[in-house]
Short mmCIF file of C-alpha atoms in Angstrom, two decimals:
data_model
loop_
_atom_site.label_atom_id
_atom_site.label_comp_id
_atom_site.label_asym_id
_atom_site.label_seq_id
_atom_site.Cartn_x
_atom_site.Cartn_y
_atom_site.Cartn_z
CA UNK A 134 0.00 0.00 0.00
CA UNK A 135 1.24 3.66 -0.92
CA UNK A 136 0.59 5.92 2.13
CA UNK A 137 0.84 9.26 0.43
CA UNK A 138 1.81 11.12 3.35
CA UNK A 139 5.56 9.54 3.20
CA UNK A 140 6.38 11.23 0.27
CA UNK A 141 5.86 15.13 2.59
CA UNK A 142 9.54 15.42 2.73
CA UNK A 143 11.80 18.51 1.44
CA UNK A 144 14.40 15.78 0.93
CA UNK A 145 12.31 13.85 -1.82
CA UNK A 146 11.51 15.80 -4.62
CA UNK A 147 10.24 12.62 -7.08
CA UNK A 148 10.11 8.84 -7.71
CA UNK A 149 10.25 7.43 -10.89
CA UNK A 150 10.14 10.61 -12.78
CA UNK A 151 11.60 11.41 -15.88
CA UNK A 152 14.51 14.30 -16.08
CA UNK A 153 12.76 17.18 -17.28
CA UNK A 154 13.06 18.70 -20.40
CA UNK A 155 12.03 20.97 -23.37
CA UNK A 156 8.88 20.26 -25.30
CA UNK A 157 9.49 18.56 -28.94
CA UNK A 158 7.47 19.21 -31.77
CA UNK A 159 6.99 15.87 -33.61
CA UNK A 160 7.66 15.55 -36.96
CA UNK A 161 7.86 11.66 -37.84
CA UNK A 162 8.29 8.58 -35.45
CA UNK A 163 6.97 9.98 -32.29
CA UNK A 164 3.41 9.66 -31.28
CA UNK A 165 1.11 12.38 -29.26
CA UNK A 166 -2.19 11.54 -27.58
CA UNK A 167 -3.78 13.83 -25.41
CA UNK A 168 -5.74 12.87 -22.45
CA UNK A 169 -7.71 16.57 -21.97
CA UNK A 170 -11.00 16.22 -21.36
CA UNK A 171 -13.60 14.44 -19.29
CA UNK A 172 -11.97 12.47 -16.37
CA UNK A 173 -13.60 10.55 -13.45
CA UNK A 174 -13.01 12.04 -10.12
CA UNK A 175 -13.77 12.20 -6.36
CA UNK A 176 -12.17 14.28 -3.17
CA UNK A 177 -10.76 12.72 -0.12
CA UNK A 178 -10.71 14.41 2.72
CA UNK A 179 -7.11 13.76 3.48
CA UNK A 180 -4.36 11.86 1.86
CA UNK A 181 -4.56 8.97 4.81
CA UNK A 182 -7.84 8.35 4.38
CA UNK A 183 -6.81 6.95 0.83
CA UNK A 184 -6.58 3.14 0.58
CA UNK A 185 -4.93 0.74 -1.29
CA UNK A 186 -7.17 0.11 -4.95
CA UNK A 187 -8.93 3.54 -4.60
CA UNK A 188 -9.44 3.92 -8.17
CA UNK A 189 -11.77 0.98 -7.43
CA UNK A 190 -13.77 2.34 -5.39
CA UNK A 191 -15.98 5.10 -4.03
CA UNK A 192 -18.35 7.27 -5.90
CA UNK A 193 -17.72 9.48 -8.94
CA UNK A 194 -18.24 12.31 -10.95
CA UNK A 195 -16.63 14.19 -13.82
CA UNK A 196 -14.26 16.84 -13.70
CA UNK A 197 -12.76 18.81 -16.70
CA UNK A 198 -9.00 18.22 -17.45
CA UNK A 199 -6.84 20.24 -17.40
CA UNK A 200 -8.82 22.77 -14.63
CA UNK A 201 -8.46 23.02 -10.97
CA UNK A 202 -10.83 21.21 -8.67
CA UNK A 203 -11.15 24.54 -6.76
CA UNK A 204 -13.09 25.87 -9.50
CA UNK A 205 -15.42 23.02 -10.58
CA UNK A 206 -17.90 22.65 -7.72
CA UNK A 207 -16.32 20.29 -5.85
CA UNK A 208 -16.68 22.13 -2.40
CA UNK A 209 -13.20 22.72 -1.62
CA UNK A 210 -12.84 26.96 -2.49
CA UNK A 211 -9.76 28.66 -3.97
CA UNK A 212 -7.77 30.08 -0.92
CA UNK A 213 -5.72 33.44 -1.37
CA UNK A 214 -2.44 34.68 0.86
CA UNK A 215 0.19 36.65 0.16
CA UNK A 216 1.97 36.75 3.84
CA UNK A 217 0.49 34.17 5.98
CA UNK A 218 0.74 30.50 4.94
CA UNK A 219 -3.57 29.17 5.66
CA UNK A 220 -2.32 27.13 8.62
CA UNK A 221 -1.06 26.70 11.42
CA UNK A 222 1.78 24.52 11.38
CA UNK A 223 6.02 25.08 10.88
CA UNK A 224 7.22 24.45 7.52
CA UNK A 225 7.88 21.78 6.77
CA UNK A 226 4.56 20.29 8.15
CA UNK A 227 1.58 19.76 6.28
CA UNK A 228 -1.79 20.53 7.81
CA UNK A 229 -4.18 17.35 8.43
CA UNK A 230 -7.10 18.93 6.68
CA UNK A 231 -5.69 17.96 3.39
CA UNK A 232 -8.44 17.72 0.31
CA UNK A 233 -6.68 14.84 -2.03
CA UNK A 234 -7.96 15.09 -5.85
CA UNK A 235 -8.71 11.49 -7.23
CA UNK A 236 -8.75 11.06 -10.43
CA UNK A 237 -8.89 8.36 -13.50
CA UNK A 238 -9.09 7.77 -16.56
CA UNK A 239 -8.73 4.98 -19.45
CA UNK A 240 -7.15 5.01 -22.99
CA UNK A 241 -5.52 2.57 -25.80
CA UNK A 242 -2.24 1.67 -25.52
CA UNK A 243 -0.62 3.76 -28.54
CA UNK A 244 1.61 0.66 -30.61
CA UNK A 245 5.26 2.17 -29.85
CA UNK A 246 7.77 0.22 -28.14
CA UNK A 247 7.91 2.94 -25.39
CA UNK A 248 4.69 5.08 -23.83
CA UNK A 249 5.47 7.92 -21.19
CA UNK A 250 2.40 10.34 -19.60
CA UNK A 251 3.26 13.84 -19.23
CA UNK A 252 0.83 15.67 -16.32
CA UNK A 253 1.74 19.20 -17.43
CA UNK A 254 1.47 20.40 -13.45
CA UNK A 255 -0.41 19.72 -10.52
CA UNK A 256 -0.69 21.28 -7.51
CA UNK A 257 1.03 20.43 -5.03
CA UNK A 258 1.71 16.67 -4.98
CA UNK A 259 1.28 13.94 -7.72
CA UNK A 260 1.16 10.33 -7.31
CA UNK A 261 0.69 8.39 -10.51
CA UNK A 262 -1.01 4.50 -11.20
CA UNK A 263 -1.18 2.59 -13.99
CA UNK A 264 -3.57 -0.25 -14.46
CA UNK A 265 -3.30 -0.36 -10.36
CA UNK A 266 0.53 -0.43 -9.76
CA UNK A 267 2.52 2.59 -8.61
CA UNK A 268 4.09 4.36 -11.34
CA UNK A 269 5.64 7.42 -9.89
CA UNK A 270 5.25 10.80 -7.92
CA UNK A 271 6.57 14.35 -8.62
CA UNK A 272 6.20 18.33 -7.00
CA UNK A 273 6.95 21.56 -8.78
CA UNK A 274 3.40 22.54 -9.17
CA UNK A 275 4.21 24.59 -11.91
CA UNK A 276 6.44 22.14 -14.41
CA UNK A 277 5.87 18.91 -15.93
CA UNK A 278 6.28 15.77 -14.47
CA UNK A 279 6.66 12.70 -17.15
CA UNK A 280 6.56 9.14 -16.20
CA UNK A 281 7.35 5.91 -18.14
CA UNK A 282 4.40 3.64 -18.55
CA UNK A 283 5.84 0.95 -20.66
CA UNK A 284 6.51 -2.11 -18.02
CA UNK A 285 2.96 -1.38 -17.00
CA UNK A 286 0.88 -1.23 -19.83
CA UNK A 287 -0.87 -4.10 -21.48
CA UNK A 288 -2.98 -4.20 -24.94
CA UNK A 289 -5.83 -2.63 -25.60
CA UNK A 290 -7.37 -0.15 -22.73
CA UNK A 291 -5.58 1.02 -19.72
CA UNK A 292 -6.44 2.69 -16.38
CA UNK A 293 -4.30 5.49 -15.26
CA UNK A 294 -5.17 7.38 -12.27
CA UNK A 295 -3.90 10.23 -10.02
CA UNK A 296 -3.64 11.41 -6.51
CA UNK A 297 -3.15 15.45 -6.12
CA UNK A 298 -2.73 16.51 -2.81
CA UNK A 299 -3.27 20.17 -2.71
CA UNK A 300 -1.10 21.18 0.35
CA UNK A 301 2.67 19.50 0.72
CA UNK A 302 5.97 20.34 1.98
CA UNK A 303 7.00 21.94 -1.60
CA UNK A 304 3.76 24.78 -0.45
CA UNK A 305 5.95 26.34 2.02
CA UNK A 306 8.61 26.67 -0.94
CA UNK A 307 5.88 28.06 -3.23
CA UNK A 308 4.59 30.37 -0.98
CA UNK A 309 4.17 34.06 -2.37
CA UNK A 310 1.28 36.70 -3.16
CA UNK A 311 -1.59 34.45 -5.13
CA UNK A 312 -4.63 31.98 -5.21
CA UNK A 313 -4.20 28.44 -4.23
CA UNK A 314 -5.73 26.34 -6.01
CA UNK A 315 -6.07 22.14 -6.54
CA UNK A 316 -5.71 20.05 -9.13
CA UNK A 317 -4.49 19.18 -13.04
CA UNK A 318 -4.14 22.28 -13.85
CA UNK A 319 -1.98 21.61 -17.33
CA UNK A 320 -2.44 19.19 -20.14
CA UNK A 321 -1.90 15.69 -19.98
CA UNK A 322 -0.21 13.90 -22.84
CA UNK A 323 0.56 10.33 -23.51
CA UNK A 324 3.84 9.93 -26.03
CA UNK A 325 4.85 6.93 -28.21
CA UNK A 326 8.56 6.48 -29.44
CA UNK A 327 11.62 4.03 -29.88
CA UNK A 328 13.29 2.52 -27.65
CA UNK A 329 16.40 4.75 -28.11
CA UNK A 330 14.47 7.78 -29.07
CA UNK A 331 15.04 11.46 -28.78
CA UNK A 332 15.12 12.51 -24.61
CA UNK A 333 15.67 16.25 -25.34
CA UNK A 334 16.70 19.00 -27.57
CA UNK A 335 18.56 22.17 -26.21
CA UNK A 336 19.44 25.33 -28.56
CA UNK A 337 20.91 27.97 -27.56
CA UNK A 338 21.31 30.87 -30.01
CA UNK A 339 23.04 33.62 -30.38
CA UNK A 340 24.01 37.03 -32.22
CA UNK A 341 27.34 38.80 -32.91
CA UNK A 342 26.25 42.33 -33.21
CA UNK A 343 29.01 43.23 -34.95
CA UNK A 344 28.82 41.18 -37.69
CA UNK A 345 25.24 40.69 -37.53
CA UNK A 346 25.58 37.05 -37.75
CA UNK A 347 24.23 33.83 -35.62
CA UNK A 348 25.51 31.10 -34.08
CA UNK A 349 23.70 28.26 -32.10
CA UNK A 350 24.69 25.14 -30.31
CA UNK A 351 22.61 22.60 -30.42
CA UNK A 352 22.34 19.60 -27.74
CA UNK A 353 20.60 16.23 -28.46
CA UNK A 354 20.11 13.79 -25.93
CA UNK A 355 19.23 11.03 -26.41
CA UNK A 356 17.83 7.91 -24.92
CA UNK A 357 18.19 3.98 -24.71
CA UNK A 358 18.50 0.82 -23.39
CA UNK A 359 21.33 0.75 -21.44
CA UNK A 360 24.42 0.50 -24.12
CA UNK A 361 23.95 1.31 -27.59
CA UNK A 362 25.62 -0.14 -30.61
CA UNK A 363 27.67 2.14 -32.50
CA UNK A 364 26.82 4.34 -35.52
CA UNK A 365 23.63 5.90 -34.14
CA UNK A 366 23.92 9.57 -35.00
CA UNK A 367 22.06 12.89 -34.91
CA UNK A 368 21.51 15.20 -37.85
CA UNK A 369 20.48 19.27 -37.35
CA UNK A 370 18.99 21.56 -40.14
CA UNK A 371 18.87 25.27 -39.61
CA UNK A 372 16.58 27.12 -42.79
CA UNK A 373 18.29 30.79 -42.93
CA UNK A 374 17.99 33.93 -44.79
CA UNK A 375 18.89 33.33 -47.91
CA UNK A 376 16.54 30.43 -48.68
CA UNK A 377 18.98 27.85 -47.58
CA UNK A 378 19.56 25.31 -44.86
CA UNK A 379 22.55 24.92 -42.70
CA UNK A 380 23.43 21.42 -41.56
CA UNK A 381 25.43 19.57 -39.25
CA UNK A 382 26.02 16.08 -38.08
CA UNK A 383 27.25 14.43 -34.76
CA UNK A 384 27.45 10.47 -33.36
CA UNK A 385 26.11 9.51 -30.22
CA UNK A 386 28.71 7.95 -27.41
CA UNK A 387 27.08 4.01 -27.11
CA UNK A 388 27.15 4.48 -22.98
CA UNK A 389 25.19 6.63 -21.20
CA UNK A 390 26.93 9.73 -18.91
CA UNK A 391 27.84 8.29 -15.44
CA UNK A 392 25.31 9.23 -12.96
CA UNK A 393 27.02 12.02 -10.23
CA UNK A 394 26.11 14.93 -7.44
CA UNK A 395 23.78 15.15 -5.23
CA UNK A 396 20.48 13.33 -5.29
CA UNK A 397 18.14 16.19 -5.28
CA UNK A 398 20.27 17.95 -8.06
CA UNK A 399 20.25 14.56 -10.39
CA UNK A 400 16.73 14.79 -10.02
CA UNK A 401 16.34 17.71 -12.28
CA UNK A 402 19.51 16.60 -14.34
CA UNK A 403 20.15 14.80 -17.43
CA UNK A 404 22.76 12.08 -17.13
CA UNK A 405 22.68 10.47 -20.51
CA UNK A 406 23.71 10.48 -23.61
CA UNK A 407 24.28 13.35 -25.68
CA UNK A 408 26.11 14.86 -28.62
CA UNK A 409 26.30 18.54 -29.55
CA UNK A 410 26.33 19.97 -33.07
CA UNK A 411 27.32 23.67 -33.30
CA UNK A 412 26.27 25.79 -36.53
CA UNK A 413 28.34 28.84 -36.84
CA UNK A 414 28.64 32.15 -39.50
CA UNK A 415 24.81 31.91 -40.16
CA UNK A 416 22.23 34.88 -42.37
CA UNK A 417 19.72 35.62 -39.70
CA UNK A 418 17.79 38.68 -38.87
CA UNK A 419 18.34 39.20 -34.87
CA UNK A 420 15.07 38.41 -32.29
CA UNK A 421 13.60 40.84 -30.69
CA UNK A 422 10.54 42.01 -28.66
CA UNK A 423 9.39 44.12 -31.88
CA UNK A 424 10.26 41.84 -34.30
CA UNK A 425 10.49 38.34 -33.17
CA UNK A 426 12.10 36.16 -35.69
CA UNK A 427 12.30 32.95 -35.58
CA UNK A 428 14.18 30.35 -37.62
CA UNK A 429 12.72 26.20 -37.95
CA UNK A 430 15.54 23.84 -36.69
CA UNK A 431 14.81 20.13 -37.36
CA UNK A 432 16.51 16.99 -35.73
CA UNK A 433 16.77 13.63 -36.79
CA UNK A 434 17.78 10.29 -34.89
CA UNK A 435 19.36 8.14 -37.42
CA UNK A 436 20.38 4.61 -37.00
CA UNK A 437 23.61 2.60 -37.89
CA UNK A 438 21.58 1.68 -41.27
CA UNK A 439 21.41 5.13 -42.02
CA UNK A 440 17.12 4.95 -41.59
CA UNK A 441 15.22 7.67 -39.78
CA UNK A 442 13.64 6.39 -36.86
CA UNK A 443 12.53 9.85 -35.36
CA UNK A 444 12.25 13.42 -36.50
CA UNK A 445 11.12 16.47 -34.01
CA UNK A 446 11.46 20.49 -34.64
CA UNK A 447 11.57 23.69 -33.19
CA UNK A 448 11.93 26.93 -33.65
CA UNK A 449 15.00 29.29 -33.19
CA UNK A 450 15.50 32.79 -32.51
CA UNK A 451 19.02 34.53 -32.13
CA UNK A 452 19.84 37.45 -29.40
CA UNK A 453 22.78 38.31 -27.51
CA UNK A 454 21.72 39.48 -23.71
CA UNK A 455 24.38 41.49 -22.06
CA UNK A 456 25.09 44.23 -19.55
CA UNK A 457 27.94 46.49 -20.77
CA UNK A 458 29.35 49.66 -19.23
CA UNK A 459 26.42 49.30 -16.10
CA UNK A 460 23.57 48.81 -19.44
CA UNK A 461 21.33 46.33 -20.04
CA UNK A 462 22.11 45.55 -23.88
CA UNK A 463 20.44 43.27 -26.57
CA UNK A 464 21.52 42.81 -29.85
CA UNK A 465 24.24 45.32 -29.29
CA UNK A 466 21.20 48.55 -28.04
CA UNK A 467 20.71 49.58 -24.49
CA UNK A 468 17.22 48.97 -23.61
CA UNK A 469 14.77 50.20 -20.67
CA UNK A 470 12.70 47.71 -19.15
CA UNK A 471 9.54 48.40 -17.49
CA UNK A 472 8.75 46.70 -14.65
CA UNK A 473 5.65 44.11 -14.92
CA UNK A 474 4.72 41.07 -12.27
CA UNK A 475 3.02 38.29 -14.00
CA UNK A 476 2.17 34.90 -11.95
CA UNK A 477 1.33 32.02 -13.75
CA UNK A 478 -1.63 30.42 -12.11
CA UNK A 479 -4.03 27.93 -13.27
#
């Protein structure tokens, strides 16, 4: 049995979660089913008072996903502070009036070799089941959490279901001027790919303003097995200016990145494999807040045949941030900022 209080600790961030990382744009050999919509659901009182094979049990009703339960007439109101935390208890403690969300749902088993489920955020705690065994459990009530589903799933439909507790040790953390709310607040997202398959894609561009021209360095990780066999590589295509491409090739090491540091810091932290491909001297127009370009980058996994087994793209802008001489510059021109305070909430 899971008792969901054990995982209230500032020392234990996840469990079976997934590094984190950027959001990739499929283009070939990656599938994307979303789960928003209609979702069964119910509201403990507590997270003790939730038993082993709860997605069994109890009454239910529907509840719109992604939303917060704090806005769908569940009972259990929206709560605002900006100074006082609504209890009275020393972080790290959790009160014992603790509404836990409950929630399930079914779907088909897409035919890759590997499924994950993303839960764009929930706040505060997740805990994660699949077909009734214990998949995983994440904080950060604003960022993703991704868990693999593969070893769990079997053919045909599937039964994955949720536990948000709305207060946890990572509320003391979060603490600042806004609403509290409950719930699956972001999209949830099943994805199909390869076994080795694409695990992240970082690009970082940049301007000379001198010269006027870009530059970006672009990270692939990527994902497997265990060991690899040699020859799997990583192609990147840059479209510029002048109604051309730029392109560049790298091969993947065949072992994985030892695992080091902390454990709360590997948490957050890819340890895999990777390869970097940087594409230098390019024609681009600069990004900026009045004129935003942006340039389509597409990567490719390629195998030792030489076949395509996965294809996801993104787009690319190029700035140079700086502060020169006591100025904020970009591009190369001081600019003024005016001050603005936006909080993401539901």
């Amino acid at each position: 049995m899971i008792d969901l209080t054990q995982f209230f600790s500032p020392a234990l961030t996840e469990i079976g979660r997934i590094p984190m990382a950027s959001p990739l744009e499929p283009v070939s050999g990656r599938t994307e089913v979303s789960l928003d919509g209609a979702w069964d659901f119910r509201l403990a009182p507590d997270p003790g008072s939730v038993g082993d094979g709860w997605w069994d049990e109890g009454d239910w009703r529907t509840i719109t996903v992604p939303g917060v339960w704090t806005r769908q007439d569940t009972g259990d109101l929206p709560q605002y502070t900006n100074v006082l935390m609504p209890w009275d208890e020393q972080p790290p403690n959790v009160p014992a009036a603790n509404p836990t969300g409950l929630y399930r749902t079914t779907f088909e088993r897409p035919p890759d070799p590997r499924v994950t489920v993303t839960f764009g955020a929930a706040e505060s705690l997740l805990a994660v089941w699949c077909n009734g065994r214990f998949v995983g459990m994440g904080k950060d009530s604003r960022l993703a959490s991704t868990f693999d589903l593969t070893p769990h799933l079997t053919e045909g439909a599937n039964t994955l279901a949720a536990a948000v507790c709305r207060w946890s040790d990572a509320t003391w953390i979060e603490d600042q001027d806004h609403w509290y709310h409950g719930g699956l607040h972001r999209s949830v997202v099943l994805t199909g790919t390869g076994e080795v398959h694409i695990a992240d894609l970082v690009s970082n561009g940049d301007l000379d303003p001198a010269t006027g021209r870009g530059a970006v360095d672009i990270t692939v990780r990527v994902d497997g097995p265990g060991r690899i066999e040699a020859g799997w590589t990583v192609d990147a295509t840059l479209e510029v200016d002048d109604g051309g491409s730029v392109a560049g090739r790298a091969e993947l090491p065949a072992d994985p990145a030892a695992v080091g540091g902390r454990a709360m810091v590997a948490a957050y932290r890819y340890t895999g494999r990777e390869a970097v491909i940087p594409l230098t001297d390019l024609a681009i127009a600069p990004w900026s807040a009045e004129d935003p370009r942006r340039y389509r980058l597409t990567v490719s996994l390629i195998d030792p045949t030489g076949t395509t087994v996965e294809v996801v793209g993104r787009w690319v802008g190029f700035r140079r941030v700086e502060v020169v001489d006591r100025r904020l510059l970009v591009n190369g021109v001081p600019i003024t900022v005016a001050g603005v305070n936006r909080h993401d909430g539901e």
